[in-house]
Short mmCIF file of C-alpha atoms in Angstrom, two decimals:
data_model
loop_
_atom_site.label_atom_id
_atom_site.label_comp_id
_atom_site.label_asym_id
_atom_site.label_seq_id
_atom_site.Cartn_x
_atom_site.Cartn_y
_atom_site.Cartn_z
CA MET A 1 0.01 0.00 -0.01
CA LYS A 2 1.13 3.40 -0.80
CA ARG A 3 1.25 6.29 1.53
CA SER A 4 -1.48 8.17 -0.33
CA GLU A 5 -3.81 5.13 -0.14
CA ILE A 6 -3.30 4.92 3.62
CA LEU A 7 -4.06 8.64 4.02
CA ASP A 8 -7.15 8.35 1.83
CA SER A 9 -8.50 5.40 3.83
CA LEU A 10 -7.74 7.19 7.12
CA ILE A 11 -9.59 10.29 5.95
CA PHE A 12 -12.64 8.24 4.87
CA PHE A 13 -12.57 6.35 8.17
CA LEU A 14 -12.43 9.59 10.19
CA LEU A 15 -15.15 11.14 8.03
CA GLY A 16 -17.40 8.12 8.57
CA LEU A 17 -16.69 8.15 12.31
CA SER A 18 -17.54 11.85 12.57
CA ILE A 19 -20.84 11.35 10.72
CA LEU A 20 -21.69 8.41 13.00
CA LEU A 21 -20.92 10.48 16.14
CA PHE A 22 -22.93 13.37 14.76
CA PHE A 23 -26.05 11.18 14.43
CA ILE A 24 -25.51 9.61 17.84
CA SER A 25 -25.43 13.07 19.41
CA PHE A 26 -29.06 13.64 18.36
CA PHE A 27 -30.18 10.68 20.46
CA GLN A 28 -28.35 11.68 23.63
CA LYS A 29 -30.39 13.17 26.48
CA ASP A 30 -30.02 16.89 26.95
CA ARG A 31 -28.87 17.30 30.55
CA THR A 32 -28.90 21.08 30.48
CA SER A 33 -32.65 21.21 29.88
CA LYS A 34 -33.28 19.40 33.18
CA VAL A 35 -30.97 21.78 35.04
CA GLU A 36 -32.68 24.76 33.41
CA LYS A 37 -36.09 23.42 34.47
CA ASP A 38 -34.86 22.93 38.04
CA VAL A 39 -33.44 26.46 38.21
CA GLU A 40 -36.63 27.89 36.80
CA GLU A 41 -38.74 26.00 39.29
CA LEU A 42 -36.48 27.12 42.14
CA SER A 43 -36.67 30.77 41.08
CA LEU A 44 -40.47 30.57 40.81
CA ASN A 45 -40.64 29.15 44.34
CA LEU A 46 -38.36 31.90 45.58
CA TYR A 47 -40.53 34.58 43.99
CA GLN A 48 -43.68 33.04 45.44
CA GLU A 49 -42.18 32.88 48.93
CA THR A 50 -40.95 36.46 48.66
CA TYR A 51 -44.40 37.57 47.57
CA GLN A 52 -46.02 35.76 50.50
CA LEU A 53 -43.57 37.31 52.96
CA LYS A 54 -44.23 40.79 51.59
CA LYS A 55 -47.94 40.16 51.87
CA ARG A 56 -47.60 39.06 55.48
CA MET A 57 -45.43 42.08 56.29
CA LYS A 58 -48.03 44.38 54.80
CA VAL A 59 -50.77 42.74 56.92
CA LEU A 60 -48.65 43.13 60.05
CA GLU A 61 -47.89 46.77 59.28
CA GLU A 62 -51.60 47.44 58.74
CA GLU A 63 -52.41 45.75 62.06
CA PHE A 64 -49.95 47.98 63.87
CA MET A 65 -51.45 51.02 62.16
CA ILE A 66 -54.95 49.96 63.16
CA ASP A 67 -53.98 49.42 66.77
CA GLY A 68 -52.59 52.94 66.83
CA GLN A 69 -49.51 51.75 68.63
CA ALA A 70 -46.14 51.01 67.22
CA PRO A 71 -44.43 47.97 68.68
CA HIS A 72 -42.21 48.83 71.60
CA LEU A 73 -38.68 48.63 70.41
CA PRO A 74 -36.02 48.66 73.08
CA THR A 75 -33.67 51.62 73.07
CA PHE A 76 -30.12 50.95 73.92
CA SER A 77 -28.09 53.57 75.63
CA THR A 78 -24.50 53.57 76.62
CA PRO A 79 -23.41 54.39 80.16
CA PRO A 80 -22.42 58.04 80.68
CA HIS A 81 -18.71 57.24 80.94
CA GLU A 82 -18.75 55.58 77.49
CA ILE A 83 -20.35 58.38 75.50
CA ASN A 84 -17.97 59.25 72.73
CA ALA A 85 -17.12 62.71 71.46
CA ILE A 86 -19.09 62.31 68.21
CA LEU A 87 -22.27 61.52 70.11
CA LYS A 88 -21.67 64.47 72.45
CA ASN A 89 -21.20 66.77 69.48
CA GLN A 90 -24.43 65.48 67.96
CA VAL A 91 -26.32 66.20 71.17
CA ILE A 92 -24.83 69.67 71.38
CA ALA A 93 -25.67 70.42 67.73
CA LEU A 94 -29.26 69.25 68.21
CA HIS A 95 -29.57 71.37 71.36
CA LYS A 96 -28.29 74.43 69.47
CA GLN A 97 -30.91 73.77 66.78
CA GLY A 98 -33.58 74.17 69.46
CA LEU A 99 -34.70 70.56 69.96
CA ASN A 100 -35.92 69.62 73.40
CA VAL A 101 -34.30 66.95 75.55
CA GLU A 102 -36.83 64.22 74.65
CA GLN A 103 -36.33 64.76 70.90
CA ILE A 104 -32.57 64.74 71.29
CA SER A 105 -32.85 61.55 73.36
CA LYS A 106 -34.81 59.79 70.63
CA GLN A 107 -32.44 60.85 67.85
CA SER A 108 -29.24 60.06 69.72
CA ALA A 109 -30.40 56.83 71.41
CA LEU A 110 -29.33 58.22 74.78
CA SER A 111 -31.46 58.46 77.89
CA VAL A 112 -32.97 61.79 78.88
CA SER A 113 -30.67 62.01 81.90
CA GLU A 114 -27.59 61.43 79.75
CA VAL A 115 -28.67 64.16 77.34
CA GLN A 116 -29.27 66.53 80.24
CA LYS A 117 -25.80 65.81 81.64
CA ILE A 118 -24.16 66.59 78.30
CA ILE A 119 -26.12 69.83 77.96
CA LEU A 120 -25.25 70.85 81.53
CA GLN A 121 -21.57 70.28 80.78
CA LEU A 122 -21.82 73.09 78.19
CA SER A 123 -22.69 75.69 80.81
#
């Protein structure tokens, strides 16, 4: 056999093999479509749960509005010896703006007595 005959037979063999593999690929299961369906189902479930949570939150907010009372949220204040300079400056600035002690207390998350002590330190 000549070299050209071997190359010709190798090319025909590879061509036939490629055609055979091409047709086999049509009969293989598409794994990506299952994954896509799973992701789509998961995202739909997520959207539904988010919608349900938003709906429940809206109902709870409306109940609080109907009751006329906001839920009591605890206010945390730091002890007087731990009040930092930034917080003191905020209290002083609010006092200079004309806010009363209760308003300053709410905005700064300090107790009324702590706000009063800071204001008295100015004098």
